[in-house]
Structure formats: structure tokens, C-alpha cells
């Protein structure tokens, strides 16, 4: 049974940092690119950051470049999102995803999703 379990949800103040983690089990972790998406009420789920299956490549949404950093630990089977200089507009439910594609193919080839972690940024 494949599981993607996010942790690190909570409420922070604008300007603070927060780290999200996603623990993955039940699949061959190194065969998957991993990513983080976020969604707010009434909006589509948007891609935040992705990392290739061997960790050599990353891509970020323009809105988080320079503030968020995605990383993976292939031994522990985890993917993390370090979020710095948080803004109220970063408030969302953050989802971890595992894909057999990368770049423009990542979303289309997602095979597994986590259940989400709410991050609230107060001004």
C-alpha cells in the first residue's frame, strides 16, 4: 500500500519559516520525481516545486522562487519543502505528489497524492 504522509502543518506569522515533510512508503522512491502542490478554496491546485528522481533538477513556481526550497532524502524516503519569508498569500493546503514524469510531464504523470497539510500565514 502506497502512502504519502505530510507533516508540518500549522499557523505562522508573515515573515516566518516553516518546513513541510512528506514520508513516502510502499513504492520505489528513487523511481519517482516528487513535488509539492497547493490549493486554496475555489482555486485549482497549483504546482509549487518539483524535484527529479535523483534530485539533480528542481523547478519552482515563480511565486515561491527564492523563498522555498525542495529537497529529498532517498535513504529516508522523504521529500521536504522549506518555506521562508512566508506571506499571507502562501496560506493553502499543501499536497505532496509522486510522479513518473518531470518538467511539463510531472502533473500529467502523477501516480500518488498525499492527503494534504494546511499552512496558515497570518499578517
Short mmCIF file of N, CA, C and O in Angstrom, two decimals:
data_model
loop_
_atom_site.label_atom_id
_atom_site.label_comp_id
_atom_site.label_asym_id
_atom_site.label_seq_id
_atom_site.Cartn_x
_atom_site.Cartn_y
_atom_site.Cartn_z
N UNK A 1 0.84 -1.19 0.00
CA UNK A 1 0.00 0.00 0.00
C UNK A 1 0.89 1.25 0.00
O UNK A 1 1.73 1.42 0.86
N UNK A 2 0.66 2.09 -0.98
CA UNK A 2 1.44 3.30 -1.09
C UNK A 2 0.87 4.38 -0.16
O UNK A 2 -0.34 4.58 -0.11
N UNK A 3 1.76 5.04 0.57
CA UNK A 3 1.33 6.12 1.44
C UNK A 3 2.25 7.31 1.28
O UNK A 3 3.48 7.15 1.22
N UNK A 4 1.66 8.49 1.21
CA UNK A 4 2.38 9.75 1.23
C UNK A 4 1.77 10.54 2.38
O UNK A 4 0.59 10.92 2.30
N UNK A 5 2.53 10.76 3.41
CA UNK A 5 2.00 11.38 4.62
C UNK A 5 2.75 12.68 4.89
O UNK A 5 3.95 12.67 5.18
N UNK A 6 2.01 13.79 4.78
CA UNK A 6 2.60 15.10 5.02
C UNK A 6 2.61 15.44 6.51
O UNK A 6 1.71 15.02 7.25
N UNK A 7 3.61 16.19 6.91
CA UNK A 7 3.67 16.71 8.28
C UNK A 7 4.24 18.12 8.23
O UNK A 7 4.87 18.51 7.25
N UNK A 8 3.99 18.86 9.33
CA UNK A 8 4.50 20.22 9.43
C UNK A 8 3.43 21.29 9.29
O UNK A 8 3.74 22.48 9.23
N UNK A 9 2.17 20.87 9.28
CA UNK A 9 1.09 21.86 9.14
C UNK A 9 1.04 22.75 10.38
O UNK A 9 1.54 22.40 11.46
N UNK A 10 0.44 23.93 10.20
CA UNK A 10 0.28 24.82 11.34
C UNK A 10 0.09 26.26 10.91
O UNK A 10 -0.01 26.56 9.72
N UNK A 11 0.05 27.13 11.89
CA UNK A 11 -0.12 28.56 11.65
C UNK A 11 1.15 29.30 12.02
O UNK A 11 1.74 29.03 13.07
N UNK A 12 1.55 30.20 11.12
CA UNK A 12 2.74 31.00 11.34
C UNK A 12 2.42 32.46 11.04
O UNK A 12 1.38 32.77 10.45
N UNK A 13 3.34 33.33 11.42
CA UNK A 13 3.21 34.75 11.11
C UNK A 13 3.93 35.07 9.81
O UNK A 13 4.88 34.38 9.42
N UNK A 14 3.49 36.12 9.14
CA UNK A 14 4.16 36.56 7.93
C UNK A 14 5.63 36.83 8.23
O UNK A 14 5.96 37.43 9.26
N UNK A 15 6.50 36.37 7.32
CA UNK A 15 7.93 36.53 7.50
C UNK A 15 8.60 35.34 8.16
O UNK A 15 9.82 35.21 8.11
N UNK A 16 7.79 34.48 8.76
CA UNK A 16 8.34 33.29 9.42
C UNK A 16 8.70 32.20 8.41
O UNK A 16 8.41 32.32 7.21
N UNK A 17 9.30 31.14 8.92
CA UNK A 17 9.64 29.97 8.12
C UNK A 17 8.86 28.76 8.61
O UNK A 17 8.44 28.70 9.77
N UNK A 18 8.70 27.81 7.71
CA UNK A 18 8.03 26.55 8.05
C UNK A 18 8.58 25.48 7.14
O UNK A 18 8.86 25.73 5.97
N UNK A 19 8.71 24.28 7.69
CA UNK A 19 9.21 23.15 6.89
C UNK A 19 8.14 22.07 6.83
O UNK A 19 7.68 21.58 7.88
N UNK A 20 7.77 21.70 5.63
CA UNK A 20 6.86 20.58 5.42
C UNK A 20 7.67 19.35 5.02
O UNK A 20 8.66 19.47 4.29
N UNK A 21 7.22 18.20 5.49
CA UNK A 21 7.85 16.94 5.09
C UNK A 21 6.79 15.97 4.61
O UNK A 21 5.64 16.02 5.05
N UNK A 22 7.20 15.07 3.73
CA UNK A 22 6.30 14.03 3.21
C UNK A 22 7.04 12.71 3.30
O UNK A 22 8.09 12.55 2.66
N UNK A 23 6.52 11.81 4.10
CA UNK A 23 7.10 10.48 4.25
C UNK A 23 6.42 9.54 3.27
O UNK A 23 5.19 9.41 3.29
N UNK A 24 7.21 8.88 2.44
CA UNK A 24 6.68 8.03 1.37
C UNK A 24 7.02 6.58 1.66
O UNK A 24 8.16 6.26 2.02
N UNK A 25 6.05 5.70 1.48
CA UNK A 25 6.28 4.27 1.66
C UNK A 25 5.46 3.50 0.65
O UNK A 25 4.50 4.02 0.08
N UNK A 26 5.88 2.25 0.41
CA UNK A 26 5.12 1.37 -0.47
C UNK A 26 5.45 1.49 -1.94
O UNK A 26 4.78 0.87 -2.77
N UNK A 27 6.47 2.28 -2.29
CA UNK A 27 6.89 2.37 -3.68
C UNK A 27 8.41 2.51 -3.73
O UNK A 27 9.06 2.74 -2.71
N UNK A 28 8.96 2.36 -4.94
CA UNK A 28 10.41 2.52 -5.11
C UNK A 28 10.68 4.01 -5.23
O UNK A 28 10.54 4.61 -6.30
N UNK A 29 11.06 4.61 -4.11
CA UNK A 29 11.13 6.07 -4.01
C UNK A 29 12.02 6.69 -5.08
O UNK A 29 11.68 7.71 -5.67
N UNK A 30 13.14 6.06 -5.35
CA UNK A 30 14.10 6.66 -6.30
C UNK A 30 13.63 6.58 -7.74
O UNK A 30 14.26 7.15 -8.63
N UNK A 31 12.51 5.91 -7.99
CA UNK A 31 11.95 5.86 -9.34
C UNK A 31 11.00 7.01 -9.64
O UNK A 31 10.51 7.14 -10.76
N UNK A 32 10.73 7.81 -8.61
CA UNK A 32 9.73 8.86 -8.74
C UNK A 32 10.32 10.25 -8.55
O UNK A 32 11.11 10.48 -7.62
N UNK A 33 9.91 11.15 -9.41
CA UNK A 33 10.07 12.56 -9.12
C UNK A 33 9.03 12.93 -8.08
O UNK A 33 7.94 12.34 -8.04
N UNK A 34 9.35 13.91 -7.25
CA UNK A 34 8.44 14.30 -6.19
C UNK A 34 8.12 15.79 -6.30
O UNK A 34 8.93 16.57 -6.82
N UNK A 35 6.97 16.15 -5.79
CA UNK A 35 6.61 17.56 -5.88
C UNK A 35 5.66 17.98 -4.79
O UNK A 35 5.09 17.15 -4.06
N UNK A 36 5.52 19.29 -4.69
CA UNK A 36 4.56 19.91 -3.78
C UNK A 36 3.61 20.79 -4.58
O UNK A 36 4.05 21.56 -5.45
N UNK A 37 2.35 20.66 -4.28
CA UNK A 37 1.31 21.50 -4.85
C UNK A 37 0.59 22.18 -3.69
O UNK A 37 0.73 21.78 -2.54
N UNK A 38 -0.19 23.20 -4.02
CA UNK A 38 -1.03 23.83 -3.00
C UNK A 38 -2.35 24.24 -3.61
O UNK A 38 -2.47 24.47 -4.82
N UNK A 39 -3.33 24.34 -2.71
CA UNK A 39 -4.68 24.66 -3.16
C UNK A 39 -5.40 25.48 -2.11
O UNK A 39 -5.32 25.17 -0.91
N UNK A 40 -6.09 26.50 -2.58
CA UNK A 40 -6.96 27.28 -1.71
C UNK A 40 -8.39 27.14 -2.20
O UNK A 40 -8.64 26.71 -3.34
N UNK A 41 -9.32 27.52 -1.36
CA UNK A 41 -10.74 27.31 -1.66
C UNK A 41 -11.12 28.00 -2.96
O UNK A 41 -10.86 29.19 -3.15
N UNK A 42 -11.71 27.24 -3.86
CA UNK A 42 -12.21 27.79 -5.10
C UNK A 42 -11.18 27.94 -6.19
O UNK A 42 -11.50 28.43 -7.28
N UNK A 43 -9.96 27.53 -5.92
CA UNK A 43 -8.91 27.65 -6.92
C UNK A 43 -8.37 26.28 -7.29
O UNK A 43 -8.51 25.31 -6.54
N UNK A 44 -7.74 26.21 -8.46
CA UNK A 44 -7.13 24.97 -8.90
C UNK A 44 -5.87 24.69 -8.08
O UNK A 44 -5.24 25.60 -7.56
N UNK A 45 -5.55 23.41 -8.01
CA UNK A 45 -4.33 23.02 -7.32
C UNK A 45 -3.14 23.47 -8.17
O UNK A 45 -3.04 23.10 -9.35
N UNK A 46 -2.23 24.24 -7.58
CA UNK A 46 -1.12 24.78 -8.34
C UNK A 46 0.20 24.13 -7.92
O UNK A 46 0.41 23.83 -6.74
N UNK A 47 1.06 23.96 -8.90
CA UNK A 47 2.37 23.38 -8.63
C UNK A 47 3.23 24.40 -7.90
O UNK A 47 3.29 25.57 -8.28
N UNK A 48 3.91 23.96 -6.86
CA UNK A 48 4.80 24.82 -6.08
C UNK A 48 6.26 24.52 -6.42
O UNK A 48 7.02 25.43 -6.75
N UNK A 49 6.63 23.25 -6.35
CA UNK A 49 8.02 22.87 -6.60
C UNK A 49 8.09 21.39 -6.91
O UNK A 49 7.29 20.60 -6.40
N UNK A 50 9.03 21.01 -7.76
CA UNK A 50 9.26 19.60 -8.06
C UNK A 50 10.76 19.31 -8.03
O UNK A 50 11.58 20.20 -8.24
N UNK A 51 11.08 18.04 -7.77
CA UNK A 51 12.47 17.60 -7.74
C UNK A 51 12.56 16.28 -8.47
O UNK A 51 11.70 15.41 -8.31
N UNK A 52 13.58 16.11 -9.29
CA UNK A 52 13.71 14.91 -10.11
C UNK A 52 14.00 13.69 -9.25
O UNK A 52 14.36 13.81 -8.08
N UNK A 53 13.90 12.52 -9.85
CA UNK A 53 14.00 11.29 -9.09
C UNK A 53 15.39 11.07 -8.49
O UNK A 53 15.52 10.39 -7.51
N UNK A 54 16.41 11.66 -9.06
CA UNK A 54 17.74 11.57 -8.46
C UNK A 54 18.16 12.88 -7.81
O UNK A 54 19.28 13.01 -7.35
N UNK A 55 17.25 13.82 -7.76
CA UNK A 55 17.48 15.05 -7.03
C UNK A 55 18.33 16.09 -7.73
O UNK A 55 18.62 17.14 -7.18
N UNK A 56 18.72 15.83 -8.97
CA UNK A 56 19.62 16.75 -9.63
C UNK A 56 18.95 17.97 -10.22
O UNK A 56 19.62 18.97 -10.53
N UNK A 57 17.65 17.90 -10.40
CA UNK A 57 16.93 19.02 -11.01
C UNK A 57 15.76 19.43 -10.14
O UNK A 57 15.08 18.59 -9.56
N UNK A 58 15.54 20.72 -10.08
CA UNK A 58 14.38 21.26 -9.36
C UNK A 58 13.73 22.34 -10.21
O UNK A 58 14.38 22.96 -11.06
N UNK A 59 12.45 22.53 -9.99
CA UNK A 59 11.72 23.60 -10.64
C UNK A 59 10.77 24.21 -9.61
O UNK A 59 10.25 23.50 -8.74
N UNK A 60 10.53 25.51 -9.75
CA UNK A 60 9.70 26.23 -8.78
C UNK A 60 8.70 27.12 -9.51
O UNK A 60 8.98 27.65 -10.59
N UNK A 61 7.57 27.32 -8.87
CA UNK A 61 6.64 28.35 -9.33
C UNK A 61 7.29 29.71 -9.13
O UNK A 61 8.04 29.91 -8.16
N UNK A 62 7.00 30.64 -10.01
CA UNK A 62 7.58 31.98 -9.89
C UNK A 62 7.26 32.62 -8.55
O UNK A 62 8.08 33.36 -8.00
N UNK A 63 6.09 32.33 -8.03
CA UNK A 63 5.64 32.96 -6.80
C UNK A 63 6.44 32.54 -5.57
O UNK A 63 6.37 33.21 -4.54
N UNK A 64 7.19 31.44 -5.67
CA UNK A 64 7.94 30.97 -4.49
C UNK A 64 9.44 30.94 -4.73
O UNK A 64 10.20 30.61 -3.81
N UNK A 65 9.89 31.25 -5.92
CA UNK A 65 11.33 31.22 -6.22
C UNK A 65 12.09 32.13 -5.27
O UNK A 65 11.69 33.27 -5.03
N UNK A 66 13.18 31.61 -4.74
CA UNK A 66 13.99 32.38 -3.82
C UNK A 66 13.52 32.33 -2.38
O UNK A 66 14.23 32.77 -1.47
N UNK A 67 12.32 31.79 -2.15
CA UNK A 67 11.79 31.69 -0.80
C UNK A 67 11.61 30.24 -0.35
O UNK A 67 11.76 29.93 0.83
N UNK A 68 11.25 29.35 -1.28
CA UNK A 68 11.00 27.95 -0.96
C UNK A 68 12.12 27.09 -1.55
O UNK A 68 12.65 27.39 -2.62
N UNK A 69 12.43 26.00 -0.85
CA UNK A 69 13.44 25.06 -1.31
C UNK A 69 12.91 23.64 -1.14
O UNK A 69 12.52 23.25 -0.03
N UNK A 70 12.93 22.88 -2.23
CA UNK A 70 12.51 21.48 -2.17
C UNK A 70 13.76 20.60 -2.09
O UNK A 70 14.79 20.90 -2.71
N UNK A 71 13.67 19.54 -1.31
CA UNK A 71 14.79 18.60 -1.19
C UNK A 71 14.24 17.21 -0.94
O UNK A 71 13.07 17.05 -0.58
N UNK A 72 15.07 16.21 -1.13
CA UNK A 72 14.63 14.83 -0.90
C UNK A 72 15.75 14.06 -0.23
O UNK A 72 16.94 14.35 -0.43
N UNK A 73 15.35 13.07 0.54
CA UNK A 73 16.28 12.15 1.19
C UNK A 73 15.92 10.77 0.70
O UNK A 73 14.92 10.18 1.13
N UNK A 74 16.73 10.24 -0.21
CA UNK A 74 16.41 8.96 -0.83
C UNK A 74 16.61 7.77 0.11
O UNK A 74 16.07 6.70 -0.15
N UNK A 75 17.35 7.95 1.15
CA UNK A 75 17.51 6.87 2.13
C UNK A 75 16.30 6.82 3.05
O UNK A 75 15.74 5.75 3.31
N UNK A 76 15.88 7.96 3.52
CA UNK A 76 14.73 8.02 4.42
C UNK A 76 13.41 7.94 3.68
O UNK A 76 12.37 7.65 4.28
N UNK A 77 13.42 8.19 2.37
CA UNK A 77 12.17 8.19 1.61
C UNK A 77 11.29 9.37 1.93
O UNK A 77 10.07 9.23 2.09
N UNK A 78 11.90 10.53 2.03
CA UNK A 78 11.13 11.73 2.35
C UNK A 78 11.44 12.85 1.35
O UNK A 78 12.52 12.91 0.77
N UNK A 79 10.48 13.73 1.21
CA UNK A 79 10.67 14.95 0.43
C UNK A 79 10.20 16.10 1.31
O UNK A 79 9.19 15.99 2.01
N UNK A 80 10.95 17.18 1.30
CA UNK A 80 10.67 18.32 2.17
C UNK A 80 10.51 19.60 1.38
O UNK A 80 11.03 19.72 0.26
N UNK A 81 9.81 20.53 1.98
CA UNK A 81 9.66 21.86 1.41
C UNK A 81 9.97 22.86 2.51
O UNK A 81 9.19 23.01 3.46
N UNK A 82 11.10 23.53 2.39
CA UNK A 82 11.47 24.59 3.32
C UNK A 82 10.89 25.89 2.80
O UNK A 82 11.20 26.31 1.68
N UNK A 83 10.05 26.50 3.61
CA UNK A 83 9.36 27.72 3.20
C UNK A 83 9.84 28.87 4.08
O UNK A 83 9.64 28.86 5.30
N UNK A 84 10.47 29.84 3.47
CA UNK A 84 10.97 31.02 4.18
C UNK A 84 10.24 32.27 3.72
O UNK A 84 9.60 32.28 2.67
N UNK A 85 10.34 33.31 4.52
CA UNK A 85 9.70 34.59 4.20
C UNK A 85 8.24 34.40 3.78
O UNK A 85 7.80 34.90 2.74
N UNK A 86 7.52 33.66 4.59
CA UNK A 86 6.13 33.33 4.25
C UNK A 86 5.25 34.56 4.21
O UNK A 86 5.45 35.53 4.97
N UNK A 87 4.29 34.52 3.32
CA UNK A 87 3.34 35.61 3.10
C UNK A 87 1.93 35.10 3.33
O UNK A 87 1.67 33.90 3.17
N UNK A 88 1.01 35.97 3.64
CA UNK A 88 -0.38 35.52 3.80
C UNK A 88 -0.91 34.78 2.56
O UNK A 88 -1.70 33.84 2.70
N UNK A 89 -0.46 35.18 1.38
CA UNK A 89 -0.94 34.52 0.16
C UNK A 89 -0.38 33.10 -0.01
O UNK A 89 -0.79 32.39 -0.92
N UNK A 90 0.53 32.70 0.85
CA UNK A 90 1.01 31.32 0.84
C UNK A 90 0.08 30.39 1.62
O UNK A 90 0.27 29.17 1.62
N UNK A 91 -0.91 30.95 2.27
CA UNK A 91 -1.88 30.15 3.00
C UNK A 91 -2.59 29.19 2.05
O UNK A 91 -3.15 29.62 1.03
N UNK A 92 -2.54 27.91 2.35
CA UNK A 92 -3.13 26.90 1.47
C UNK A 92 -3.02 25.53 2.11
O UNK A 92 -2.30 25.36 3.12
N UNK A 93 -3.67 24.58 1.50
CA UNK A 93 -3.40 23.17 1.81
C UNK A 93 -2.30 22.72 0.86
O UNK A 93 -2.43 22.89 -0.36
N UNK A 94 -1.24 22.18 1.41
CA UNK A 94 -0.09 21.73 0.63
C UNK A 94 -0.13 20.22 0.47
O UNK A 94 -0.31 19.48 1.45
N UNK A 95 0.03 19.77 -0.77
CA UNK A 95 -0.04 18.35 -1.08
C UNK A 95 1.30 17.87 -1.64
O UNK A 95 1.90 18.53 -2.50
N UNK A 96 1.69 16.71 -1.21
CA UNK A 96 2.85 16.01 -1.74
C UNK A 96 2.38 15.10 -2.89
O UNK A 96 1.28 14.55 -2.83
N UNK A 97 3.22 14.96 -3.93
CA UNK A 97 2.84 14.12 -5.07
C UNK A 97 4.04 13.36 -5.59
O UNK A 97 5.17 13.87 -5.56
N UNK A 98 3.79 12.16 -6.11
CA UNK A 98 4.83 11.33 -6.71
C UNK A 98 4.48 11.10 -8.16
O UNK A 98 3.35 10.70 -8.49
N UNK A 99 5.45 11.35 -9.04
CA UNK A 99 5.20 11.28 -10.47
C UNK A 99 6.30 10.51 -11.18
O UNK A 99 7.46 10.54 -10.76
N UNK A 100 5.94 9.88 -12.29
CA UNK A 100 6.95 9.23 -13.14
C UNK A 100 7.40 10.15 -14.25
O UNK A 100 8.15 9.73 -15.14
N UNK A 101 6.99 11.40 -14.24
CA UNK A 101 7.43 12.40 -15.20
C UNK A 101 8.11 13.55 -14.50
O UNK A 101 8.11 13.65 -13.28
N UNK A 102 8.68 14.45 -15.27
CA UNK A 102 9.31 15.65 -14.73
C UNK A 102 9.03 16.81 -15.68
O UNK A 102 8.62 16.63 -16.81
N UNK A 103 9.25 18.01 -15.19
CA UNK A 103 9.02 19.19 -16.00
C UNK A 103 7.55 19.31 -16.38
O UNK A 103 6.66 19.17 -15.55
N UNK A 104 7.31 19.53 -17.66
CA UNK A 104 5.93 19.70 -18.12
C UNK A 104 5.12 18.41 -18.04
O UNK A 104 3.90 18.44 -18.16
N UNK A 105 5.77 17.28 -17.87
CA UNK A 105 5.07 16.00 -17.75
C UNK A 105 4.74 15.63 -16.31
O UNK A 105 4.02 14.65 -16.08
N UNK A 106 5.25 16.40 -15.35
CA UNK A 106 5.09 15.97 -13.96
C UNK A 106 3.63 15.81 -13.59
O UNK A 106 3.21 14.75 -13.09
N UNK A 107 2.86 16.86 -13.79
CA UNK A 107 1.45 16.82 -13.36
C UNK A 107 0.68 15.69 -14.06
O UNK A 107 -0.09 14.97 -13.43
N UNK A 108 0.88 15.57 -15.36
CA UNK A 108 0.13 14.58 -16.13
C UNK A 108 0.43 13.15 -15.68
O UNK A 108 -0.41 12.27 -15.77
N UNK A 109 1.64 12.94 -15.16
CA UNK A 109 2.06 11.58 -14.82
C UNK A 109 2.12 11.33 -13.31
O UNK A 109 2.78 10.39 -12.86
N UNK A 110 1.41 12.13 -12.56
CA UNK A 110 1.31 11.90 -11.12
C UNK A 110 0.58 10.58 -10.88
O UNK A 110 -0.48 10.34 -11.43
N UNK A 111 1.15 9.76 -10.02
CA UNK A 111 0.52 8.48 -9.69
C UNK A 111 -0.04 8.45 -8.27
O UNK A 111 -1.00 7.71 -7.99
N UNK A 112 0.55 9.26 -7.39
CA UNK A 112 0.11 9.22 -6.00
C UNK A 112 0.10 10.63 -5.41
O UNK A 112 0.98 11.45 -5.72
N UNK A 113 -0.88 10.85 -4.52
CA UNK A 113 -1.02 12.11 -3.79
C UNK A 113 -1.05 11.84 -2.30
O UNK A 113 -1.55 10.80 -1.85
N UNK A 114 -0.55 12.80 -1.55
CA UNK A 114 -0.78 12.80 -0.12
C UNK A 114 -2.14 13.41 0.17
O UNK A 114 -2.84 13.88 -0.74
N UNK A 115 -2.51 13.42 1.45
CA UNK A 115 -3.83 13.90 1.84
C UNK A 115 -3.85 15.38 2.16
O UNK A 115 -4.93 15.95 2.34
N UNK A 116 -2.69 16.01 2.25
CA UNK A 116 -2.64 17.46 2.42
C UNK A 116 -2.30 17.91 3.81
O UNK A 116 -2.59 17.22 4.80
N UNK A 117 -1.70 19.09 3.88
CA UNK A 117 -1.33 19.71 5.16
C UNK A 117 -1.62 21.20 5.06
O UNK A 117 -1.13 21.87 4.16
N UNK A 118 -2.42 21.70 6.00
CA UNK A 118 -2.82 23.10 5.97
C UNK A 118 -1.75 23.98 6.60
O UNK A 118 -1.32 23.74 7.74
N UNK A 119 -1.35 24.99 5.85
CA UNK A 119 -0.44 26.02 6.37
C UNK A 119 -1.16 27.35 6.30
O UNK A 119 -1.64 27.75 5.23
N UNK A 120 -1.25 28.02 7.42
CA UNK A 120 -1.91 29.31 7.51
C UNK A 120 -0.89 30.37 7.88
O UNK A 120 -0.18 30.22 8.89
N UNK A 121 -0.82 31.42 7.08
CA UNK A 121 0.12 32.51 7.34
C UNK A 121 -0.67 33.76 7.70
O UNK A 121 -1.43 34.27 6.88
N UNK A 122 -0.49 34.23 8.91
CA UNK A 122 -1.22 35.40 9.39
C UNK A 122 -0.38 36.66 9.20
O UNK A 122 0.83 36.65 9.37
N UNK A 123 -1.08 37.74 8.88
CA UNK A 123 -0.36 39.02 8.67
C UNK A 123 -0.16 39.76 9.97
O UNK A 123 -0.72 39.41 11.00
#
